[in-house]
Structure formats: structure tokens, C-alpha cells
PDB file of C-alpha atoms and ligand atoms in Angstrom:
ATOM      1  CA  UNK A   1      11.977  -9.773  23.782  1.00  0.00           C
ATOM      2  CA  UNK A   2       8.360 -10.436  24.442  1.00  0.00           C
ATOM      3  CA  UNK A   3       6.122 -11.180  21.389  1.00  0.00           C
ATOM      4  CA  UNK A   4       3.958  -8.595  22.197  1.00  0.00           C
ATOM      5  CA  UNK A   5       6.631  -6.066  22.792  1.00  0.00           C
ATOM      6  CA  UNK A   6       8.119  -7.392  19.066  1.00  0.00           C
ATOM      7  CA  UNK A   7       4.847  -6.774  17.349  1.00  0.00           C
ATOM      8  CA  UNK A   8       4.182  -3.314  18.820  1.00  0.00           C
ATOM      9  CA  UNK A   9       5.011  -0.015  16.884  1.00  0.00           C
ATOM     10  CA  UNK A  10       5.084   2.270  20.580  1.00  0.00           C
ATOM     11  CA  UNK A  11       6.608   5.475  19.726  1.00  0.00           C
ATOM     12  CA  UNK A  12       6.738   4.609  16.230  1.00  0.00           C
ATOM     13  CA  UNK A  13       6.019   7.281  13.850  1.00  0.00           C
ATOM     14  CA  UNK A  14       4.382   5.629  10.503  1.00  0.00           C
ATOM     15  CA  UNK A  15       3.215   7.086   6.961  1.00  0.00           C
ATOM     16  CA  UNK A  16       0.938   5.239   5.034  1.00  0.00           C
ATOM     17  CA  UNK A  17       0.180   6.879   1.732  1.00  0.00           C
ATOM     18  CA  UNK A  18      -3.249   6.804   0.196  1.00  0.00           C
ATOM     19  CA  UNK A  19      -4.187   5.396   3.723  1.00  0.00           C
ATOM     20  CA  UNK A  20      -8.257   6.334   3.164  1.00  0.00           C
ATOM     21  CA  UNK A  21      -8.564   3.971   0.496  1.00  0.00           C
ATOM     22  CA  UNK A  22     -10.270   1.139   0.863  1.00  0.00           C
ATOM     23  CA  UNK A  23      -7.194  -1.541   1.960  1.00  0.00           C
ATOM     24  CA  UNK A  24      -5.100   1.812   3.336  1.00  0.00           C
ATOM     25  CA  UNK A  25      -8.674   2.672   5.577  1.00  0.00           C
ATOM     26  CA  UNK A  26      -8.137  -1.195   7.148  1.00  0.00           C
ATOM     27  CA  UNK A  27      -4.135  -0.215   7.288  1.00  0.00           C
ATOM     28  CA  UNK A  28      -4.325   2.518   9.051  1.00  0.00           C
ATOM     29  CA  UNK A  29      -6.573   1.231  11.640  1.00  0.00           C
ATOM     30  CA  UNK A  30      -4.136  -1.857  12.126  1.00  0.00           C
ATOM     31  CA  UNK A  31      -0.707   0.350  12.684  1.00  0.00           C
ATOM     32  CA  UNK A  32      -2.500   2.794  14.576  1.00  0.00           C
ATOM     33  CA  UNK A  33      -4.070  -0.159  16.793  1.00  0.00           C
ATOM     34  CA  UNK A  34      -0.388  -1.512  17.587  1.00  0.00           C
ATOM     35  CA  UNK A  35       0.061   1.397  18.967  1.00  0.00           C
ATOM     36  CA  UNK A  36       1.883   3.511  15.840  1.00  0.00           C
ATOM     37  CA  UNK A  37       1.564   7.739  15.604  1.00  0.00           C
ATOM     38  CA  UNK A  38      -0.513   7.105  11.838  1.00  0.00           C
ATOM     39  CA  UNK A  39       0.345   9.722   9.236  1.00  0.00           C
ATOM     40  CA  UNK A  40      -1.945   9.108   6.251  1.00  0.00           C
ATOM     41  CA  UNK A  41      -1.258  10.986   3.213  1.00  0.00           C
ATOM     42  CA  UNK A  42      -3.461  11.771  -0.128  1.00  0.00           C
ATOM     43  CA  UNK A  43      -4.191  14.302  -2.495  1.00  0.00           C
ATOM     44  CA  UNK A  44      -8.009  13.987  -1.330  1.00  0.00           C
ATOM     45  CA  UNK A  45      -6.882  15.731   2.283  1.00  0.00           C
ATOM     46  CA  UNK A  46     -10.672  16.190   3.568  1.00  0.00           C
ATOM     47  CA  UNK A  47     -11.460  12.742   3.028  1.00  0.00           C
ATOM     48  CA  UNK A  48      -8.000  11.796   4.916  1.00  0.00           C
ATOM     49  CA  UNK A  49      -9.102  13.835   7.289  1.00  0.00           C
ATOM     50  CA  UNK A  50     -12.462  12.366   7.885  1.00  0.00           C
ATOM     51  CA  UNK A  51     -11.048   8.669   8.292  1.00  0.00           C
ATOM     52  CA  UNK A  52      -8.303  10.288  10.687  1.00  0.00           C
ATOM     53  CA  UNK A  53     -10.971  12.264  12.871  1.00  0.00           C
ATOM     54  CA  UNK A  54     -12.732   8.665  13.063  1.00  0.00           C
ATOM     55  CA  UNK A  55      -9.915   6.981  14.411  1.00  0.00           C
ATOM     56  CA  UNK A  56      -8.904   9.600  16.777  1.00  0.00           C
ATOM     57  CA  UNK A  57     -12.433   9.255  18.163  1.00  0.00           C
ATOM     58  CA  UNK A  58     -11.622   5.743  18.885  1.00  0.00           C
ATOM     59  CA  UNK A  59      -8.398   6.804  20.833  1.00  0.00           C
ATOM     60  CA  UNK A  60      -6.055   6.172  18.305  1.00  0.00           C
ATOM     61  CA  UNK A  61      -3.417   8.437  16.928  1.00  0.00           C
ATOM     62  CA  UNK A  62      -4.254   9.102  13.702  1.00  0.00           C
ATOM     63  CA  UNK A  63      -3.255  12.479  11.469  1.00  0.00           C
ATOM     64  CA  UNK A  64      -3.726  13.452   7.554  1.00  0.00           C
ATOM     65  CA  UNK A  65      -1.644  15.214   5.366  1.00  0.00           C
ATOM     66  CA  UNK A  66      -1.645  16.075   1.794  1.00  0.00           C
ATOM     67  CA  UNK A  67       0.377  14.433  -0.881  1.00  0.00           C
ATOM     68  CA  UNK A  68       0.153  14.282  -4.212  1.00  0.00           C
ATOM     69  CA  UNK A  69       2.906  11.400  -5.107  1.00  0.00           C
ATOM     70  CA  UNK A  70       3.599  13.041  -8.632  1.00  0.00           C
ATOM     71  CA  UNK A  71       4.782  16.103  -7.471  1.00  0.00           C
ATOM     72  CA  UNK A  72       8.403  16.331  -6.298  1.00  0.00           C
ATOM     73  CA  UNK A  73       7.341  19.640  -3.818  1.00  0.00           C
ATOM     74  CA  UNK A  74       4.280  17.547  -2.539  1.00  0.00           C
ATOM     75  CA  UNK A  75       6.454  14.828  -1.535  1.00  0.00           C
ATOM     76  CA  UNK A  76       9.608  17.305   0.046  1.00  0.00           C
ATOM     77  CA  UNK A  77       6.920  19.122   2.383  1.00  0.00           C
ATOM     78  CA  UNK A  78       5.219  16.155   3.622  1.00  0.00           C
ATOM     79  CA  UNK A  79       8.889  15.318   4.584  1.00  0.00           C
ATOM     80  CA  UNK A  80       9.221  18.392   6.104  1.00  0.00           C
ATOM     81  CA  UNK A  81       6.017  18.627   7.728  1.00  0.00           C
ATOM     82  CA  UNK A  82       6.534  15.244   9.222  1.00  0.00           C
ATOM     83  CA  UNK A  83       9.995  16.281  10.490  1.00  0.00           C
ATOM     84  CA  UNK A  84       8.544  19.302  12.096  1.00  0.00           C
ATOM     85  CA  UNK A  85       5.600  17.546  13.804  1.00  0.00           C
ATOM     86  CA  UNK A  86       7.505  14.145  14.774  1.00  0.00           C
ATOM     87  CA  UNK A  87      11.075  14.802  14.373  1.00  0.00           C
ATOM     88  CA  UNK A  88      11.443  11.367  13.252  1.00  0.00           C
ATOM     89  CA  UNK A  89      10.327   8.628  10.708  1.00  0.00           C
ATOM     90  CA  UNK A  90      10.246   4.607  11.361  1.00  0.00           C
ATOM     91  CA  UNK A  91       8.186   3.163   9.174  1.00  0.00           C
ATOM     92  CA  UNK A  92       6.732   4.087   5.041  1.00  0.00           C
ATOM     93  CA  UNK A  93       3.298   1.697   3.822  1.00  0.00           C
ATOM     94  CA  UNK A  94       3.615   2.599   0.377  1.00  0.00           C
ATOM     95  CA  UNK A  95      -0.380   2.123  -0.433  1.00  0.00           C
ATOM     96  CA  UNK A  96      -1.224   4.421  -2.909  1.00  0.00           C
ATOM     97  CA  UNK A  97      -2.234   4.189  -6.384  1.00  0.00           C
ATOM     98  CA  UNK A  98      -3.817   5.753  -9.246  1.00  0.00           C
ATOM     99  CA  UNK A  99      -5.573   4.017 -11.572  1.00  0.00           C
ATOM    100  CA  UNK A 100      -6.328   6.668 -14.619  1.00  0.00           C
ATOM    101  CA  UNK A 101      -6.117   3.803 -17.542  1.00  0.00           C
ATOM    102  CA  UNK A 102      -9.476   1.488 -18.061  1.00  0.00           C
ATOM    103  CA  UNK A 103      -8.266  -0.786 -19.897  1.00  0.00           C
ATOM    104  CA  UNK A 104      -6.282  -2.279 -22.967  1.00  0.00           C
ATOM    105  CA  UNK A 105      -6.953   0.744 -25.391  1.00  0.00           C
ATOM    106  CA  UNK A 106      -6.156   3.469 -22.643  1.00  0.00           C
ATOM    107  CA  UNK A 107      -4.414   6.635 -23.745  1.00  0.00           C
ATOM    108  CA  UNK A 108      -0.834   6.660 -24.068  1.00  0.00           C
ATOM    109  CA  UNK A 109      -1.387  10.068 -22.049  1.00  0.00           C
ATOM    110  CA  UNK A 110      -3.363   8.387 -19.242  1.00  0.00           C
ATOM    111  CA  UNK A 111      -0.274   5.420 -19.020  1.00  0.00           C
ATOM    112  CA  UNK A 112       2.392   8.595 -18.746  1.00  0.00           C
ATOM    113  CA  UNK A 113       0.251   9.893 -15.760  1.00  0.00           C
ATOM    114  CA  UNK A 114       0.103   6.833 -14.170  1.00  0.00           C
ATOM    115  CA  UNK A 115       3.878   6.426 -14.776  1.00  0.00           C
ATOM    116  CA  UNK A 116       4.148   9.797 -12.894  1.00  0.00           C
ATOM    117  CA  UNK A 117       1.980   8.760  -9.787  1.00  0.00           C
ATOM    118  CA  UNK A 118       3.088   5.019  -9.737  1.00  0.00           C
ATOM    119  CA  UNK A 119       6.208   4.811 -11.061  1.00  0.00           C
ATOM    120  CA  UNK A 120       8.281   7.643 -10.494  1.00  0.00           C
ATOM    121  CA  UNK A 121       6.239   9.499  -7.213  1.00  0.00           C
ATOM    122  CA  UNK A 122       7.021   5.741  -5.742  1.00  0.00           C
ATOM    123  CA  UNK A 123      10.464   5.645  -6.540  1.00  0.00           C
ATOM    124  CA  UNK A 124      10.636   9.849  -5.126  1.00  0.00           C
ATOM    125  CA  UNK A 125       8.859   9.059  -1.787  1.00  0.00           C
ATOM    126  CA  UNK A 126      10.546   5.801  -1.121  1.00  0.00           C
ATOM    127  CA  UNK A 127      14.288   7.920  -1.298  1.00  0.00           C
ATOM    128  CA  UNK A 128      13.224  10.759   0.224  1.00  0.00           C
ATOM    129  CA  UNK A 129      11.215   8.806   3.351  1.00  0.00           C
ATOM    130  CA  UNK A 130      13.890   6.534   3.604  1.00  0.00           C
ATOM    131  CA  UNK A 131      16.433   9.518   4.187  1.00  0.00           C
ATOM    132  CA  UNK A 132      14.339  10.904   7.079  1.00  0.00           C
ATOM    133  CA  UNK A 133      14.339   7.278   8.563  1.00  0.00           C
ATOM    134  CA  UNK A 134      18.068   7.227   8.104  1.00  0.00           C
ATOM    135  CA  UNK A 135      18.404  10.199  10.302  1.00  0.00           C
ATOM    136  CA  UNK A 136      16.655   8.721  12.921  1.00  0.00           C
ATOM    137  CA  UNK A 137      18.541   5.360  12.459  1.00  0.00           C
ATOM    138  CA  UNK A 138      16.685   3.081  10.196  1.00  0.00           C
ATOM    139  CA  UNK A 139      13.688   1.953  10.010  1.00  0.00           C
ATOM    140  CA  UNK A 140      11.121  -0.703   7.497  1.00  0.00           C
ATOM    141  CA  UNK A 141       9.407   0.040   4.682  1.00  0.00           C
ATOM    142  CA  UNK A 142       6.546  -1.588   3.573  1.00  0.00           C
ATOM    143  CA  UNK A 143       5.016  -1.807  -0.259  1.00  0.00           C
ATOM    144  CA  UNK A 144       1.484  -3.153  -0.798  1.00  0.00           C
ATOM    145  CA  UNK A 145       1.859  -4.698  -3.971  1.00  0.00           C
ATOM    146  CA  UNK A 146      -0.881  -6.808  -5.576  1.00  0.00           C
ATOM    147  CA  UNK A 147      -1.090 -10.601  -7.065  1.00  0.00           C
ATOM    148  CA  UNK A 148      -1.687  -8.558  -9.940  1.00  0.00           C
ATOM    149  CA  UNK A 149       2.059  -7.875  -9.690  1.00  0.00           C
ATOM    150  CA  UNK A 150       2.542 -11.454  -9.510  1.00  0.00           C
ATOM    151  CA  UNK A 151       0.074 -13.587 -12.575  1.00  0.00           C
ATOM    152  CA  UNK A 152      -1.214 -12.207 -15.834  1.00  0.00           C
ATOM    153  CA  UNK A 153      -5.058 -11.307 -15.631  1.00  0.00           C
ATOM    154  CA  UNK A 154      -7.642 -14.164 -14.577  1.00  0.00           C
ATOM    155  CA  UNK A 155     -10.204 -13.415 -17.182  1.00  0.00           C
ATOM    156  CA  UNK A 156     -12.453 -16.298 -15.966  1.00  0.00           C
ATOM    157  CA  UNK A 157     -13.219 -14.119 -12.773  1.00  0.00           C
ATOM    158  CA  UNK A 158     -15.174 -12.011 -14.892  1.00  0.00           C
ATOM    159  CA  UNK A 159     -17.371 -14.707 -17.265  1.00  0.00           C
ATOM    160  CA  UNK A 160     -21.129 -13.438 -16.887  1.00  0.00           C
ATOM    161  CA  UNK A 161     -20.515 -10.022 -16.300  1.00  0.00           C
ATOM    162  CA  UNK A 162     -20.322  -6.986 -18.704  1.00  0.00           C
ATOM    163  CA  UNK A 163     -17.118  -6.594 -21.095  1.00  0.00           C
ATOM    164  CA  UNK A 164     -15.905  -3.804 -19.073  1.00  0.00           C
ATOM    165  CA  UNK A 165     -14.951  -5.857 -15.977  1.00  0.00           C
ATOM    166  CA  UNK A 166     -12.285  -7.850 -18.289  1.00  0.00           C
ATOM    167  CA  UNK A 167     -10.740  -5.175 -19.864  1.00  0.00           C
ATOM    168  CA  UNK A 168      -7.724  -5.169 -17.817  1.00  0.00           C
ATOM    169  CA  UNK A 169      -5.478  -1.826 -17.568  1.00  0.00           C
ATOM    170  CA  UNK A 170      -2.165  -2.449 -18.240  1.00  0.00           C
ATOM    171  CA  UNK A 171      -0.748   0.242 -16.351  1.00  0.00           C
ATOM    172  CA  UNK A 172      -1.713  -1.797 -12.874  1.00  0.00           C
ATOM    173  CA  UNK A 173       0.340  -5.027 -13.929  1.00  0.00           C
ATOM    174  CA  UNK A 174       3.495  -3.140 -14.883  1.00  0.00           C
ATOM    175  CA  UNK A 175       3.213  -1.064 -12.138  1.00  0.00           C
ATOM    176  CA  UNK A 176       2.596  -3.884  -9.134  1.00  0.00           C
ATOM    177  CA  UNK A 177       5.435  -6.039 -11.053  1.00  0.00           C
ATOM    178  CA  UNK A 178       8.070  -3.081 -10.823  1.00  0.00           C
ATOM    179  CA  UNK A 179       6.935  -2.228  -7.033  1.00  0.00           C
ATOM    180  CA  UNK A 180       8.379  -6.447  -6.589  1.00  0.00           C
ATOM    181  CA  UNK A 181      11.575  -6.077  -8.060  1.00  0.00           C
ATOM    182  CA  UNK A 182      11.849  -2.325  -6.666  1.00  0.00           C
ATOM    183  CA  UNK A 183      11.678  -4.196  -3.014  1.00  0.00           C
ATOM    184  CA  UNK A 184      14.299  -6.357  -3.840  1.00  0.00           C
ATOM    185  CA  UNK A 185      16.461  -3.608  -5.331  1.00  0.00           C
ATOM    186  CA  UNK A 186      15.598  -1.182  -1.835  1.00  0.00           C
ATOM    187  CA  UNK A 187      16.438  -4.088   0.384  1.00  0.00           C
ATOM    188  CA  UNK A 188      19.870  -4.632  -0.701  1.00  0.00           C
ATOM    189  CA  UNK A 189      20.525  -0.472  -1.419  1.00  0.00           C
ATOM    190  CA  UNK A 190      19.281   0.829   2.242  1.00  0.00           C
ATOM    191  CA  UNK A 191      20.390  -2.285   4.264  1.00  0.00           C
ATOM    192  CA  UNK A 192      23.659   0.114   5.658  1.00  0.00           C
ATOM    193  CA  UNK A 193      20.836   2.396   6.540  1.00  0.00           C
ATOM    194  CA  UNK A 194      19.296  -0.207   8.637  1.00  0.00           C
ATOM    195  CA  UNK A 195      16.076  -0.384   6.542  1.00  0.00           C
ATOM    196  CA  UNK A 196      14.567  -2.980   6.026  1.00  0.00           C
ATOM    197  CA  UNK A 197      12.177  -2.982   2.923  1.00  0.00           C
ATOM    198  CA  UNK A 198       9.251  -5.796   1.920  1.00  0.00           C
ATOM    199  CA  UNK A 199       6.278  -6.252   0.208  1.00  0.00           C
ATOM    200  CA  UNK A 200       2.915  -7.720   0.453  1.00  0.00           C
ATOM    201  CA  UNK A 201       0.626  -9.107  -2.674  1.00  0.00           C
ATOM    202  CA  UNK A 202      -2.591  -9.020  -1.336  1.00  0.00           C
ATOM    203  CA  UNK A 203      -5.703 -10.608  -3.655  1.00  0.00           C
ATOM    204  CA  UNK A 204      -8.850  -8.755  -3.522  1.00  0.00           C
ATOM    205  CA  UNK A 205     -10.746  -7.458  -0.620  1.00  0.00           C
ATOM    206  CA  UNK A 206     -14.514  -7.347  -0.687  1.00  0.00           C
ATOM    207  CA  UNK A 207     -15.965  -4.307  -1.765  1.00  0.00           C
ATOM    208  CA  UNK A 208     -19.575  -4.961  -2.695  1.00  0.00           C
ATOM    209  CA  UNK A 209     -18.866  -6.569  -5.969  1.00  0.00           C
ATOM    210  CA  UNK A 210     -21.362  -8.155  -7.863  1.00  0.00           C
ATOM    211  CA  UNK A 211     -22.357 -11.423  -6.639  1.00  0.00           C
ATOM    212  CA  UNK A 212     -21.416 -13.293 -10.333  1.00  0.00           C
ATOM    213  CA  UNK A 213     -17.613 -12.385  -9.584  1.00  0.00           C
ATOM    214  CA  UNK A 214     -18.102 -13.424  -6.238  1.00  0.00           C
ATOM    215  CA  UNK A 215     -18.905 -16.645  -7.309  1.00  0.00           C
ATOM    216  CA  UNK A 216     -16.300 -16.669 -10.097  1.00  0.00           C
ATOM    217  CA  UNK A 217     -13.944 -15.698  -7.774  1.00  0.00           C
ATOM    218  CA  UNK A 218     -14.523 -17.539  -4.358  1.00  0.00           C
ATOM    219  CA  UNK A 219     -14.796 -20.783  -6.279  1.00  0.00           C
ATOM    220  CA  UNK A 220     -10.909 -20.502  -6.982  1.00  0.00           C
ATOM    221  CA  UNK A 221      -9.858 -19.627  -3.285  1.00  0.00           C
ATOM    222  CA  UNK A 222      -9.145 -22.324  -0.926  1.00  0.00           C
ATOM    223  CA  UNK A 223     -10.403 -19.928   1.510  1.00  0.00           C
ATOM    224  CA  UNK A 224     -13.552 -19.898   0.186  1.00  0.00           C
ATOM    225  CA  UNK A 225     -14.060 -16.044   0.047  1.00  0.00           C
ATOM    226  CA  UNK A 226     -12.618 -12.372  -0.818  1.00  0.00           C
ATOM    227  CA  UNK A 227     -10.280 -10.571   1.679  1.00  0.00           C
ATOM    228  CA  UNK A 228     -11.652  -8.968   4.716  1.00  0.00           C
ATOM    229  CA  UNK A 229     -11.241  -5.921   6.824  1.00  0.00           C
ATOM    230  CA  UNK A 230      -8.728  -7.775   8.947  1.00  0.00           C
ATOM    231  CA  UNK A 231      -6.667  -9.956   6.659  1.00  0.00           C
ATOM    232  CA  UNK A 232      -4.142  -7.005   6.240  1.00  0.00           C
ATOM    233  CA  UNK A 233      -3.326  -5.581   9.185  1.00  0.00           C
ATOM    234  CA  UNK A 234      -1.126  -8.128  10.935  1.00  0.00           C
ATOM    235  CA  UNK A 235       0.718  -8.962   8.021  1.00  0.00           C
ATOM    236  CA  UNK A 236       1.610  -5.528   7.298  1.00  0.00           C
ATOM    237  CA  UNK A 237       2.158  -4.392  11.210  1.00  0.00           C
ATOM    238  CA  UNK A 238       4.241  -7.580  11.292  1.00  0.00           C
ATOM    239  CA  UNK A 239       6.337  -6.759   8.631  1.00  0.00           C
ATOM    240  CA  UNK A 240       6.429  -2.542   9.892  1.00  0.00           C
ATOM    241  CA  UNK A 241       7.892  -3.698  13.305  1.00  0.00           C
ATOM    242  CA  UNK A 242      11.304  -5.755  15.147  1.00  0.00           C
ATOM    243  CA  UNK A 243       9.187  -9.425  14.913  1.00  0.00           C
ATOM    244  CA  UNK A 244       9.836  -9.080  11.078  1.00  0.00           C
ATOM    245  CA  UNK A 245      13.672  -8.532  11.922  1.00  0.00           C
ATOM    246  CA  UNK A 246      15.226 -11.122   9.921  1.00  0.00           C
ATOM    247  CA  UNK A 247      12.940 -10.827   6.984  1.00  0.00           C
ATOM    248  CA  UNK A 248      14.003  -8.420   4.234  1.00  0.00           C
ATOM    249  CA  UNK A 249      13.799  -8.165   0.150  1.00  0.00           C
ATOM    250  CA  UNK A 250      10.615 -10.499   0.802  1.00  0.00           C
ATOM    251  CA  UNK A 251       7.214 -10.554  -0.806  1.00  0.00           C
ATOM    252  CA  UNK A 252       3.979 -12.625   1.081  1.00  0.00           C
ATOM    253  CA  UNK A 253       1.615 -13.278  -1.460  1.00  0.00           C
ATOM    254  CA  UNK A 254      -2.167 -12.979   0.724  1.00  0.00           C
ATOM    255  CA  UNK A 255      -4.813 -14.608  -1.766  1.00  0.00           C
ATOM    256  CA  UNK A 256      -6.188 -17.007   0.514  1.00  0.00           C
ATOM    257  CA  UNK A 257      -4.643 -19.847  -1.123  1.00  0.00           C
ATOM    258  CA  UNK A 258      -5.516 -19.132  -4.959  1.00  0.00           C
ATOM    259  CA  UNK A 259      -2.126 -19.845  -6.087  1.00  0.00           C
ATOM    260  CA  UNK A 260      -0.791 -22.450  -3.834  1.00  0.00           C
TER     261      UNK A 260
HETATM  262  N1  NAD B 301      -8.648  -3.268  -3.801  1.00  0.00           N
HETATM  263  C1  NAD B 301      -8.114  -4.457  -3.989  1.00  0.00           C
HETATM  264  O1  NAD B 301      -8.819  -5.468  -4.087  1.00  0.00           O
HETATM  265  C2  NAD B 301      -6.603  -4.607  -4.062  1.00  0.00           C
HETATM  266  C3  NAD B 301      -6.076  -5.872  -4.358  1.00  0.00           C
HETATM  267  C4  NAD B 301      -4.705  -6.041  -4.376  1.00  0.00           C
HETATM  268  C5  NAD B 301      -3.879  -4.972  -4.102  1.00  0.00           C
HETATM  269  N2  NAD B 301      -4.399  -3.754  -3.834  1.00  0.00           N
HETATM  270  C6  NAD B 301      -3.452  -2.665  -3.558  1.00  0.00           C
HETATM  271  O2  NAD B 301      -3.829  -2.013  -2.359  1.00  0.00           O
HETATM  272  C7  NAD B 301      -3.451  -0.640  -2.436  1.00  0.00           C
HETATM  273  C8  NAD B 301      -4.677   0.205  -2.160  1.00  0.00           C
HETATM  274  O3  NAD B 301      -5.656  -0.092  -3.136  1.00  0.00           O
HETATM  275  P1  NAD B 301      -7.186   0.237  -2.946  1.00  0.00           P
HETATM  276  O4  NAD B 301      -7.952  -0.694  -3.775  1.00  0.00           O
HETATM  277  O5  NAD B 301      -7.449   0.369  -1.508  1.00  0.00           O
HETATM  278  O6  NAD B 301      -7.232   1.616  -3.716  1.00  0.00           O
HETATM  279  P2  NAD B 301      -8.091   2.894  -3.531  1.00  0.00           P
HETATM  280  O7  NAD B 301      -8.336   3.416  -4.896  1.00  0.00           O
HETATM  281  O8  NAD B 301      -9.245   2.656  -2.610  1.00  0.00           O
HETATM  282  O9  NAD B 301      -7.030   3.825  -2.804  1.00  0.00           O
HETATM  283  C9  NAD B 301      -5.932   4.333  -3.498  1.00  0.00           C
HETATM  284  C10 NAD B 301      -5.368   5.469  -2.684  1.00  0.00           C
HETATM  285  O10 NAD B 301      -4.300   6.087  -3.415  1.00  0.00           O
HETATM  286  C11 NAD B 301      -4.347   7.473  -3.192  1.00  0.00           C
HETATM  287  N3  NAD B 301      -3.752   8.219  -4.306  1.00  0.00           N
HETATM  288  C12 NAD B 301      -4.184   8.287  -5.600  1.00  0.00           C
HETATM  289  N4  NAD B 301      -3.421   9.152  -6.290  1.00  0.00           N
HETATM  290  C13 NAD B 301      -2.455   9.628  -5.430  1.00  0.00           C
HETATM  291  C14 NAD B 301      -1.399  10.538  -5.544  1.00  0.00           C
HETATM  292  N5  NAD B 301      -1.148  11.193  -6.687  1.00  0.00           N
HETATM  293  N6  NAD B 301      -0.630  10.786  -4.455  1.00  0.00           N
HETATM  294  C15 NAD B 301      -0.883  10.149  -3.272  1.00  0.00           C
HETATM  295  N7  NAD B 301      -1.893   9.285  -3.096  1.00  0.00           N
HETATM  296  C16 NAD B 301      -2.675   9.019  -4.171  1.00  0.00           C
HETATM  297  C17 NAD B 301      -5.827   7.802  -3.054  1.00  0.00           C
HETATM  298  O11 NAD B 301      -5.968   8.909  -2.233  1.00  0.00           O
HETATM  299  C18 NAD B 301      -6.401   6.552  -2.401  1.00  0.00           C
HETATM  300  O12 NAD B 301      -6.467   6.695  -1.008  1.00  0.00           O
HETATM  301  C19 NAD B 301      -2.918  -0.405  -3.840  1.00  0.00           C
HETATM  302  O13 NAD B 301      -1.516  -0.390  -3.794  1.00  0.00           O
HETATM  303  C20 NAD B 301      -3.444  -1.590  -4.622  1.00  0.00           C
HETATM  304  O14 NAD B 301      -2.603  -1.915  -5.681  1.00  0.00           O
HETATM  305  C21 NAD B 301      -5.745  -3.538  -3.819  1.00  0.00           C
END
């Protein structure tokens, strides 16, 4: 097959939760550019809906639907509404996340919600999305991850600024950890499905931080700089379509080079 033709998601129907977010925003533009039908889920559907009407205006194929990940009905109607509208499911970007703990002393309540949203609403969509792609034959799944998932906080990232930027959450870490060996476990459990499931660990994209943990930051990064706009999309449209083929159960750690 052609390269382009391998890299292309024609006809391919795709859901990319929490896809107005700031790395799901650059997502959705990348799968919808290859040519995907986006479907970008959220419980903030007039913001979704904003970002969607902005890529349609560009020509692309872009539609929003609510979610809320936590909710078992939330997640069985977007299946439903995507049936109904598409007939058909090839490809799950499992982008979103909640982030309701601040840092180390954070509520025991405000860990069990992010357990609900993170945790267990990933573990719900990923079966449930993975049976609609079964019914239409198989299909990839895609988890966005974090390095976060990967090394224990980099306190030196934040020297110079105020205490709040260090005090790391703990919910995030356990969370982006479990969504690695969750991969692993998916790849081997939907591979008679024809499913193929992987993640990516991205480092952080710029976002207007202050310059101070620029500086901290960049200094560490062979790359010399935070991600981009771009630096997601082919990585994740690779891995969403038949040029990622062979690769399954994997994780591609995209930090520019900070922990080779
Ligand atoms: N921002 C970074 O620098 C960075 C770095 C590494 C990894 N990541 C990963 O990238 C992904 C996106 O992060 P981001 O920084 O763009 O986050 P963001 O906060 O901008 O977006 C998170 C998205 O999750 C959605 N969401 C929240 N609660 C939800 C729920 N209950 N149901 C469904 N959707 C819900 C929100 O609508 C939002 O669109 C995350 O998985 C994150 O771990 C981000």
C-alpha cells in the first residue's frame, strides 16, 4: 500500500474525548486533517461545539457531543448516538482528564472524583467503544498518556516560581501510570477483536507559561523548547491508522529528548 494511503483515516469514523482541550484542540485538527469523520466529546458541549464549528469552517469534518466520562448513561448514549449517526466506530483517542486535586494535601473526596473520571469512566469508555469497533471489525485505540505516567515529579522545573507550581497532585501520576499498564493489558485482551491499542507520553506543550519554567524547563530538553501545536498529530494519526499495523501494547514517550 502507498504511504499516503497507510497514513490516511478516509472513511474512518474517530472519537477523541475531551478533544477541545488544549493537546485534544491540536488532536482533533490532526485526525480530522487525515481525512477522519472527528467526534469530540466533553461535558463542556458548547465549547466542543465552538472548536468543531471552527474546523468545519476549514472543510473538515468535525462534530461534538456530550460526555461526561463518570457517568455510565453519558458514556452508553454517546455510543448510541455515534451508532445512529455513523453506524460504525474505528478509532477511540482517549484524551480526557480531570484534574480536581491541587496538590499533595488534596481531599480524599477530590482523589475519589478523579478516580471516577480517570480511572473508572476510562476503563467504561474504553469497553464500551471498543465493542462498537468490534461490530464493525476492529479497529485502534489510542491513550494520551503523559511522561508524568512515566518519572516521579521534576521539582527543579519549578525553582523561582511560587510554591504552588511544585505542589504536584497525586491523582495525575497514578492516573497516567495506570492508563500505561491499562494499554498493555487492552492490547493483549481485544487483539481477537482486531484492536489494536497504544499509548503516547507526551511532555508539555506550550501554553503561555511563565517564562522562569520556560527556562527551567527548555534547559533540560535536547530540543531546546516545549511541545508545539504540531508535535502530536502525526504521532497519534500514525498510531490511529494501518501504517501503525504491527505496533501494538506500545507506548512513544514525546519529550523532545528529556529522558534519552
Ligand atoms: N498539557 C500538557 O502539557 C500535557 C502534557 C502531557 C500529557 N497531557 C495529556 O494530554 C491530555 C489532554 O490534556 P490537556 O492539558 O490538553 O488538558 P485540558 O484540561 O486542556 O483538557 C482536558 C479535557 O478533558 C475533558 N474532560 C474533563 N472532565 C471530563 C469528563 N468527566 N468527561 C469527559 N471529558 C472530560 C475536558 O472537557 C477537556 O477538554 C490529557 O490526557 C493529559 O494527561 C497534557
Amino acid at each position: 500500500m502507498h504511504v499516503k494511503e497507510l497514513l490516511s483515516l478516509k472513511e474512518k469514523v474517530v472519537l477523541i474525548t475531551g478533544g477541545e482541550g488544549k493537546y485534544g484542540r491540536c488532536l482533533t485538527e490532526g485526525l480530522a486533517e487525515a481525512d477522519a469523520k472527528v467526534v469530540t466529546a466533553s461535558p463542556f458541549l458548547d465549547e466542543g461545539e465552538k472548536v468543531a464549528a471552527g474546523f468545519r469552517d476549514r472543510g473538515l469534518e468535525v462534530e461534538a457531543m456530550f460526555l461526561d466520562q463518570a457517568d455510565h448513561d453519558s458514556v452508553m448514549n454517546l455510543k448510541q448516538e455515534i451508532k445512529d449517526q455513523y453506524g460504525r466506530l474505528d478509532v477511540l483517542v482517549n484524551c480526557a482528564v480531570a484534574r480536581p486535586m491541587k496538590g499533595y494535601n488534596g481531599s480524599l473526596e477530590q482523589w475519589k472524583l478523579s478516580m471516577d473520571i480517570n480511572a473508572t469512566g476510562l476503563l467504561d469508555i474504553t469497553r464500551e467503544m471498543a465493542d462498537l469497533m468490534d461490530q464493525g471489525g476492529g479497529g485502534a485505540i489510542v491513550n494520551i498518556a503523559s511522561m508524568m505516567g512515566m518519572f516521579g515529579p521534576d521539582l527543579s522545573n519549578y525553582e523561582g516560581l511560587p510554591d504552588e507550581w511544585s505542589d504536584m497532585p497525586p491523582d495525575y501520576f497514578f492516573h497516567k501510570g495506570g492508563m500505561l499498564t491499562l494499554t498493555r493489558y487492552f492490547a493483549r485482551m481485544l487483539a481477537d477483536k482486531n484492536i489494536r491499542v497504544n499509548a503516547v507520553s507526551p511532555g508539555g506543550i506550550f501554553s503561555g507559561q511563565p517564562e522562569r519554567f520556560i527556562e527551567n524547563y527548555t534547559k533540560k530538553v535536547p530540543v531546546g523548547r516545549l511541545a508545539n501545536n504540531d508535535d502530536i498529530k502525526g504521532v497519534v494519526v500514525f498510531l490511529a491508522s494501518q501504517a501503525s499495523a504491527y505496533v501494538n501494547g506500545e507506548n512513544i514517550l514525546m519529550d523532545g529528548g528529556m529522558h534519552a
